[in-house]
XYZ file of C-alpha atoms in Angstrom:
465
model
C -73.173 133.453 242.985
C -71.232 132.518 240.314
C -68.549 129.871 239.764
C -65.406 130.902 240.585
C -66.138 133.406 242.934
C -65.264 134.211 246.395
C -67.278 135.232 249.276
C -65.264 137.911 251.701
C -65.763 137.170 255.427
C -66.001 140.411 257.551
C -62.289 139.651 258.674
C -60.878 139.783 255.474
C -62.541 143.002 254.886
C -61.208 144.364 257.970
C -57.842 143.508 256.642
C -58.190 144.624 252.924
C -59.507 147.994 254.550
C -56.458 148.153 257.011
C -54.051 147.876 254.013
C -55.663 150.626 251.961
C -55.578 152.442 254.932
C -51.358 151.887 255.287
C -50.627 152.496 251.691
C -52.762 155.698 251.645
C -50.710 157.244 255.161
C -47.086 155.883 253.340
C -48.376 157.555 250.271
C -49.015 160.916 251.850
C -45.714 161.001 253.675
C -44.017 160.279 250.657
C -45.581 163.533 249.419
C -44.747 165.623 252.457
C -40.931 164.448 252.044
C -40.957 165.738 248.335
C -42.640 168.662 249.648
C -39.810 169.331 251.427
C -37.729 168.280 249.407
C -38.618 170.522 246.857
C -38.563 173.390 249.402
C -35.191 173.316 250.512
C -33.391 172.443 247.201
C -35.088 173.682 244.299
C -36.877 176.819 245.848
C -34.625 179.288 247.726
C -33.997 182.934 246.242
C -30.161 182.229 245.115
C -28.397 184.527 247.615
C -24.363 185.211 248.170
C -24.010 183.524 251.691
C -20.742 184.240 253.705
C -18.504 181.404 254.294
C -19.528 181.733 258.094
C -23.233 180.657 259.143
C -25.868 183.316 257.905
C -27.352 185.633 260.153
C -30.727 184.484 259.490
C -31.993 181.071 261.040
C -34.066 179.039 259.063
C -36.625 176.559 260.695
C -35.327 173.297 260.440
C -37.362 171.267 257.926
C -38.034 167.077 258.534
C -36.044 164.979 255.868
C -37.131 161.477 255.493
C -35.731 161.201 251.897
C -33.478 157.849 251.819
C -31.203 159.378 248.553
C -29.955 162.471 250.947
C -29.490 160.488 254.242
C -27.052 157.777 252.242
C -24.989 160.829 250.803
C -24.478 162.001 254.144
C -23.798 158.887 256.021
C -21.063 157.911 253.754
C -19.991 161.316 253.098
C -20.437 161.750 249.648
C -19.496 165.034 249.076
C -20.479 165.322 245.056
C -23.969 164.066 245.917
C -24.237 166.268 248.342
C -22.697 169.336 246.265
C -26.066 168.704 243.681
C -28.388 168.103 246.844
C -27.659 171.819 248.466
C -26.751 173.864 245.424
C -26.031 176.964 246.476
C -29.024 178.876 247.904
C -30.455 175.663 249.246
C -30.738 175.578 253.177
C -28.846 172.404 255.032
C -30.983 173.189 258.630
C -32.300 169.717 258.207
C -33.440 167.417 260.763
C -33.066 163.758 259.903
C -35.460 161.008 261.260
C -33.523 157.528 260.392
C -35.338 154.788 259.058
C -35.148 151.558 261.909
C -33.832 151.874 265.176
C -33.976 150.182 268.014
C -37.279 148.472 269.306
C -39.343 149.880 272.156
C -42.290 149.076 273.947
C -44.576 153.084 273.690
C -47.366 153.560 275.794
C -50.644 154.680 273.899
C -53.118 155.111 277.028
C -55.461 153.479 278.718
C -52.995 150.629 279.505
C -51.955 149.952 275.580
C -48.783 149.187 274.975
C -47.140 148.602 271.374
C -43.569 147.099 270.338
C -42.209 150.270 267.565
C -39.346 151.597 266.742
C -37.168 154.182 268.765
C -36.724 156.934 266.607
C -33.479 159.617 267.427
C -33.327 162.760 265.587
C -30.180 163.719 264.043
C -29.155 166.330 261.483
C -26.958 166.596 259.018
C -24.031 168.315 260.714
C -24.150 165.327 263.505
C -23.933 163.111 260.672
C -20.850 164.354 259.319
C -18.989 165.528 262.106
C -19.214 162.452 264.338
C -17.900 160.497 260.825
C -15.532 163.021 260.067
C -16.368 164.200 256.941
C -14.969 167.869 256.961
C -15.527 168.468 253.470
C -19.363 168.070 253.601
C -19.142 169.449 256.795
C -17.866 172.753 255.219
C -20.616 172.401 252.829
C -23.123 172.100 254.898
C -22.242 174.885 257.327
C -21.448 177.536 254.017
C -25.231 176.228 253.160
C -26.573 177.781 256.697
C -27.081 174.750 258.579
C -27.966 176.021 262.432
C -24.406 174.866 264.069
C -26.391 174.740 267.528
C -29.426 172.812 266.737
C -29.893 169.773 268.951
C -32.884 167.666 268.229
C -31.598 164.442 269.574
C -30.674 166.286 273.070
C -27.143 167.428 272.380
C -25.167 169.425 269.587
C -22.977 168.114 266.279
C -19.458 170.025 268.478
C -20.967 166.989 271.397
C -20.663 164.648 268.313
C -17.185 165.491 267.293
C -16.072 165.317 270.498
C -17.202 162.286 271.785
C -16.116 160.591 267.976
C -12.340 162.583 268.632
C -13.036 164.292 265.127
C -10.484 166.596 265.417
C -10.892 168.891 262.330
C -15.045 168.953 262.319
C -14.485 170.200 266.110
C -12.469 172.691 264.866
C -14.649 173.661 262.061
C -17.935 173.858 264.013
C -16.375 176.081 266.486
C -15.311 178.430 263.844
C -18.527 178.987 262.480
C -19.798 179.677 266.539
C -20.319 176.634 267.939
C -20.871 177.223 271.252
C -18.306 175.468 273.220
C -20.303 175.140 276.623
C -22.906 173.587 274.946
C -24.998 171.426 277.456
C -26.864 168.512 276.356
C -29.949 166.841 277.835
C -27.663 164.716 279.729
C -26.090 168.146 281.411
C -22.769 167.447 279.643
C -20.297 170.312 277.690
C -18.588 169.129 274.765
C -15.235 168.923 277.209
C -16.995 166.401 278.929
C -17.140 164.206 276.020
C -13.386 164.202 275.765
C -13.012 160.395 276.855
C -10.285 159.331 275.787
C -6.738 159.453 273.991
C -7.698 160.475 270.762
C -9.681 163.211 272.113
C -6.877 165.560 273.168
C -7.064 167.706 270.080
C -10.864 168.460 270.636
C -10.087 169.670 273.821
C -7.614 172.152 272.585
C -9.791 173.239 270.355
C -12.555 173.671 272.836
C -10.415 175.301 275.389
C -8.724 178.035 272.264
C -11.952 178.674 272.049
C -13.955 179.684 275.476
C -14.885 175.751 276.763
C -15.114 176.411 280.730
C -12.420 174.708 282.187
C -13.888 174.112 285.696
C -17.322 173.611 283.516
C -20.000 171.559 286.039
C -21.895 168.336 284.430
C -25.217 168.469 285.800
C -26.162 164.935 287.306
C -22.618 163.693 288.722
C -20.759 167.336 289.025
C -17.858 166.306 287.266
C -15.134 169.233 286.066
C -13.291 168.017 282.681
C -10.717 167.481 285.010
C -12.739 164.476 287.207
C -13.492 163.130 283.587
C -10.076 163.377 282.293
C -8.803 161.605 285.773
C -11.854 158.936 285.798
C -10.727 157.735 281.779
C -6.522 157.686 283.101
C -5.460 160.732 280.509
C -2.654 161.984 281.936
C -2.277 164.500 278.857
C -5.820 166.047 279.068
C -4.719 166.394 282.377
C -1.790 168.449 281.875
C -3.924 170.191 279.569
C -6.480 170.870 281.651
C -4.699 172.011 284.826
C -2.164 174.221 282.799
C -5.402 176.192 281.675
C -6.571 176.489 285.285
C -8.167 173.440 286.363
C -9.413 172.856 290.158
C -7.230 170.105 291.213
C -9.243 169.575 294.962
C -12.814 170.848 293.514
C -15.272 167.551 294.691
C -18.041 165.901 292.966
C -21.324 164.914 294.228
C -20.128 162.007 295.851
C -17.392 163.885 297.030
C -14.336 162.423 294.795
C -12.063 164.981 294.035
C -10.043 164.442 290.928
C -7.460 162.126 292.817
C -10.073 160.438 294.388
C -12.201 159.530 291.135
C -9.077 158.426 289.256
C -7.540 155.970 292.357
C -11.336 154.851 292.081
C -11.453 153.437 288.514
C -11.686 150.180 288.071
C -7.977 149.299 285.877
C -6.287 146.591 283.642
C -3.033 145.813 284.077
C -2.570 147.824 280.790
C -4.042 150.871 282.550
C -2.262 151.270 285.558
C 0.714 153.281 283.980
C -1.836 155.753 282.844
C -3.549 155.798 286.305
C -0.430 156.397 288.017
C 0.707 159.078 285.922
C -2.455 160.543 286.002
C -2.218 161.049 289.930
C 1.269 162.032 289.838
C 0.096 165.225 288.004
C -2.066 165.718 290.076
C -0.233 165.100 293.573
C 2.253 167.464 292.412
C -0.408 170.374 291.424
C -1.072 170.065 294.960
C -3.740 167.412 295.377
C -4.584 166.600 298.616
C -4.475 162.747 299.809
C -6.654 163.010 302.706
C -9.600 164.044 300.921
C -12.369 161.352 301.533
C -15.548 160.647 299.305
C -19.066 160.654 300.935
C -17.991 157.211 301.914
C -14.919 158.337 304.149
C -12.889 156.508 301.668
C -9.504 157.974 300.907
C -7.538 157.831 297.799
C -5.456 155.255 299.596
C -8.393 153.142 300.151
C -9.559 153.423 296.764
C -6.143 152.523 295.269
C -5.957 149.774 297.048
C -9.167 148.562 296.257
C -8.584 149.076 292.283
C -4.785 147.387 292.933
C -2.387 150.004 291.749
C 1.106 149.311 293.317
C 2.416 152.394 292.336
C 0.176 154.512 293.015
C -0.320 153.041 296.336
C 3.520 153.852 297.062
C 3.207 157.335 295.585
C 0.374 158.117 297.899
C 2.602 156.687 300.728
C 5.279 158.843 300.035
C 3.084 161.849 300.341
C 1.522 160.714 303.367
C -1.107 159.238 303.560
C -2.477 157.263 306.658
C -2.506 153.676 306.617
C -5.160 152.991 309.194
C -7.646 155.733 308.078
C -11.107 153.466 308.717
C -14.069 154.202 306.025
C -17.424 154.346 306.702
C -17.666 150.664 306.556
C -14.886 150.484 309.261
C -12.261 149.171 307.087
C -8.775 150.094 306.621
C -6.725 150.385 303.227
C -5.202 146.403 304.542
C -9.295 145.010 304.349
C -9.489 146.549 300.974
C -6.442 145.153 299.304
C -7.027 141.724 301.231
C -10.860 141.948 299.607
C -9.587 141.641 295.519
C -6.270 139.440 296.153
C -7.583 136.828 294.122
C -9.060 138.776 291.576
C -6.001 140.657 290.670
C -2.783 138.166 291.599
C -1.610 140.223 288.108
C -0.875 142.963 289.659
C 1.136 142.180 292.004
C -0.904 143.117 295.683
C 1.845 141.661 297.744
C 3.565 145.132 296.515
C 0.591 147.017 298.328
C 0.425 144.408 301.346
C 3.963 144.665 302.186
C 4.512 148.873 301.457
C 0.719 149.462 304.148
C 2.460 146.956 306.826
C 6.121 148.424 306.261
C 3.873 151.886 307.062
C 2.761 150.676 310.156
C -0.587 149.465 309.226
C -2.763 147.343 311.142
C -2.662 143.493 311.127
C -5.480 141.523 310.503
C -6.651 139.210 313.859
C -4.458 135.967 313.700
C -8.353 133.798 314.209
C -9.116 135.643 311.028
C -5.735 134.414 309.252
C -7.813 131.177 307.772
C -9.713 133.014 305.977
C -7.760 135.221 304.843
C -6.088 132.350 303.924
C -8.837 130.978 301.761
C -9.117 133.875 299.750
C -5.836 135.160 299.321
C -3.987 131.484 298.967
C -3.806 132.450 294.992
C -0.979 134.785 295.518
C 1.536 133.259 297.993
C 3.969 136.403 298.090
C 0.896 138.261 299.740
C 0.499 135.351 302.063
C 4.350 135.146 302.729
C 4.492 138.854 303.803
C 1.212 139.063 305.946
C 2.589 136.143 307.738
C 5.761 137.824 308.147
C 4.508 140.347 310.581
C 3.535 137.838 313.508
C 6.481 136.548 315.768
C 3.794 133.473 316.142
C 1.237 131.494 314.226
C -0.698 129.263 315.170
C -1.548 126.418 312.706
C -4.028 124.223 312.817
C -5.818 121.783 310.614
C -8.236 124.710 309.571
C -5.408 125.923 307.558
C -4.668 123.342 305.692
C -8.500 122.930 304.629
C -8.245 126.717 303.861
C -5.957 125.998 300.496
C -8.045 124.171 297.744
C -6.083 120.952 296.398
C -5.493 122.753 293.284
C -3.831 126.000 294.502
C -1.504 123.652 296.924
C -0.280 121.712 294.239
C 0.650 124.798 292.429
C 2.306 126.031 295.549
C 3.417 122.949 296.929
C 7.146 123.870 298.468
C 5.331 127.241 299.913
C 2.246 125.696 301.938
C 4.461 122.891 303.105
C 6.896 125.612 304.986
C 3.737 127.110 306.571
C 1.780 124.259 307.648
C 4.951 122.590 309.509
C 5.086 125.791 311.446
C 2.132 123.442 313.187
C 5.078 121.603 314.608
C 7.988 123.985 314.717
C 8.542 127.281 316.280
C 9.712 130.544 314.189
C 12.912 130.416 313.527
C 15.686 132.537 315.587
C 16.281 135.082 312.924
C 12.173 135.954 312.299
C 12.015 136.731 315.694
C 15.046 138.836 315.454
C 12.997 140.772 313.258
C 9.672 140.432 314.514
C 11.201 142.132 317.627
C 12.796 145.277 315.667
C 9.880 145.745 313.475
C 7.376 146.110 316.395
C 9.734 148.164 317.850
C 9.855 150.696 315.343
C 6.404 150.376 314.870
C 5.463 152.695 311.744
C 8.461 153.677 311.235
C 9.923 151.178 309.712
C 9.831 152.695 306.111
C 11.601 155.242 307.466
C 14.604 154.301 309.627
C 15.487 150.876 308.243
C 16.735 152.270 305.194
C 19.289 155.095 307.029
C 20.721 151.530 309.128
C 23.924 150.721 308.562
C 23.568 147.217 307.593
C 24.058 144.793 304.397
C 21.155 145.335 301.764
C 20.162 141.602 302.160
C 19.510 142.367 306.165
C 17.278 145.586 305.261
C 15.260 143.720 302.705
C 14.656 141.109 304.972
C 13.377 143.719 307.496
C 11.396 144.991 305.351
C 9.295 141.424 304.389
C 11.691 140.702 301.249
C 9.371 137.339 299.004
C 11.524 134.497 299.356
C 8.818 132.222 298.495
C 9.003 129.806 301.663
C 8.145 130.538 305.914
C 10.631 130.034 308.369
């Protein structure tokens, strides 16, 4: 051996051969991607193509090639003008470089960490960016307007990115509007949110199914437009024909799936308007899910004053038990302290000025516990018994913290451990049960001062006499 040399071990050589075995595979697909490349830009008979789709579908080629994937994602339309000259074919399908990781299984209990690869093509690119101009391009360049590699269509893409104009384009050069993708959704049932509205026009004008099924859940456009709180995809939708009382799989009709939605304190305009529309197409508010739960239930659950009263006033029953054997009152009473914001001593006082049912007066402590947050709920739940009996249990039921806050309040109801009701509670402790449900009903027709009917009907004053 001479000096300066180096003696491979058989592990080096291993590697060295793995190397030249990596640069040889990245070298042929480097040639397949010009192959293609070549194919569908340089080498196509030049032929005058209507502005609509051509007739005849080309097979969709693999691109890989980094120059033509940048012009589309940032839409640059001059690039792409020299990339698919005229005669060139656009039915691409476009593998992105990265991804996310994944673990693949290779057999025989192998498992590598790769990259998750989703197909795309062109058209998705563009129309979910909203790049109508190379959109137009692409589509006068014959690019299949239905092709769905990664398991739904570009018109899915447009939809669910509320690009307006590429919707609109893609369904003019016959996009089909009922589209399903793998996940058994139309392109209507992409329509998620505000911005949206003009897709669904567009999808409606041209053929979308109105009353359209998505395969896994069931849902109409209508469920989805109820479930997101759009009141005008709504209107939309059930001025075209929608079902108003067609159920889901779990048996939520659209009422029912949008009292069922989880809601800010931003949302619960939209909510409400959203089931006024609906109430007055003729919704019905006894329909119950698979659960036996009730709009009212579910309202109450999600904390939506309003649309608690609006149900009310259409009548629905206060004391309706779910599966679980609750009432609307154990749902409310469930989130108090999770939603003090907005306001669920509205919903506690309109279900016991309905004639709902109290909860047991040994169960009051813990109610108590849980619900101390929000006085004005406590204050009108209390309101309903001509007697209470308090004991040193309550007291332990309000954290330091929340009776500091609340000081004046829980003062007036723990010396009720000493002192009776006063004269004038159980002046209207006595007419209330008296009048039982109706209370909602016939107090307002007395002829008395407003002060005295508000008081009858559990008026906050923020103290318990």
């Amino acid at each position: 051996m001479s000096r300066g040399s180096f003696v491979f071990t058989p592990m080096a050589l291993r590697s060295l051969e793995h190397d030249k075995d990596m640069l040889e595979r990245d070298k042929y697909k480097k040639e397949i991607a010009s192959r293609h490349l070549c194919s569908y830009v340089l080498k196509r008979t030049a032929l005058d193509r209507a502005p609509l789709r051509s007739s005849i579908a080309l097979p969709p080629v693999v691109c890989q090639d980094v120059v033509i994937q940048n012009a589309l994602y940032i839409g640059d339309l001059k690039a792409m003008q020299h990339l698919f000259p005229r005669g060139s074919t656009a039915n691409l399908i476009i593998e992105p470089q990265g991804g996310d990781m994944r673990w693949v299984n290779e057999g025989e209990g192998l498992w590598s960490l790769t990259y998750e690869q989703e197909l795309t093509t062109p058209l998705h690119i563009t129309a979910g960016r909203g790049f109508a101009d190379c959109l137009k391009l692409l589509l006068q360049r014959g690019a299949n307007v239905d092709l769905a590699p990664g398991g739904s269509t570009a018109l899915h893409e447009s939809c669910d990115n509320c690009q307006a104009e590429c919707t609109k384009l893609l369904l003019i050069h016959g996009a089909n509007a009922n589209a399903v993708s793998e996940d058994g959704l139309m392109p209507l049932h992409f329509c998620t949110s505000p911005e949206s509205l003009e897709c669904a026009k567009y999808l409606i004008q041209y053929g979308a199914a109105i009353n359209g099924r998505s395969l896994d859940e069931v849902d109409t456009p209508l469920h989805v437009a109820a479930k997101n709180g759009l009141p005008d995809h709504v209107e939309l939708y059930l001025r075209y024909g929608a079902a108003v009382d067609r159920q889901n799989d779990e048996g939520l009709t659209p009422l029912n799936a949008a009292c069922s939605q989880p809601q800010e304190v931003q949302d619960l305009e939209r909510y409400f308007k959203v089931c006024q529309m609906l109430l007055e197409a003729g919704a019905v508010v006894h329909t119950m899910d698979q659960d036996r739960r009730t709009p009212l239930h579910l309202s109450c659950k999600n904390v939506n004053p309003d649309i608690v009263d609006l149900l009310l006033a259409k009548g629905a029953c206060v004391n309706k038990m779910d599966y679980g054997g609750e009432a609307p009152l154990h749902n409310i009473l469930k989130v108090v302290c999770y939603k003090v914001s907005h306001h669920p001593e509205r919903i506690v006082r309109a279900l016991l000025n309905h004639g709902s049912i109290r909860v047991w007066p040994g169960a009051l402590p813990v109610v108590l516990k849980h619900c101390s947050v929000s006085p004005p709920t406590i204050e009108v739940l209390l309101n309903t018994y001509s007697q209470l009996k308090v004991t040193d249990t309550w007291v332990e039921s309000v954290s330091a913290e929340v009776f500091q806050e609340h000081k004046g309040f829980y003062e007036s109801i723990f010396s009720l451990a000493l002192t009776p009701r006063s004269l004038q509670h159980l002046v209207r402790s006595t007419l209330r049960s008296f009048l039982e449900g109706r209370v909602h009903k016939v107090v307002p027709k007395l002829d008395l001062p407003t002060f005295i009917k508000n008081y009858l009907l559990l008026e906050f004053r923020g103290y318990i006499h």
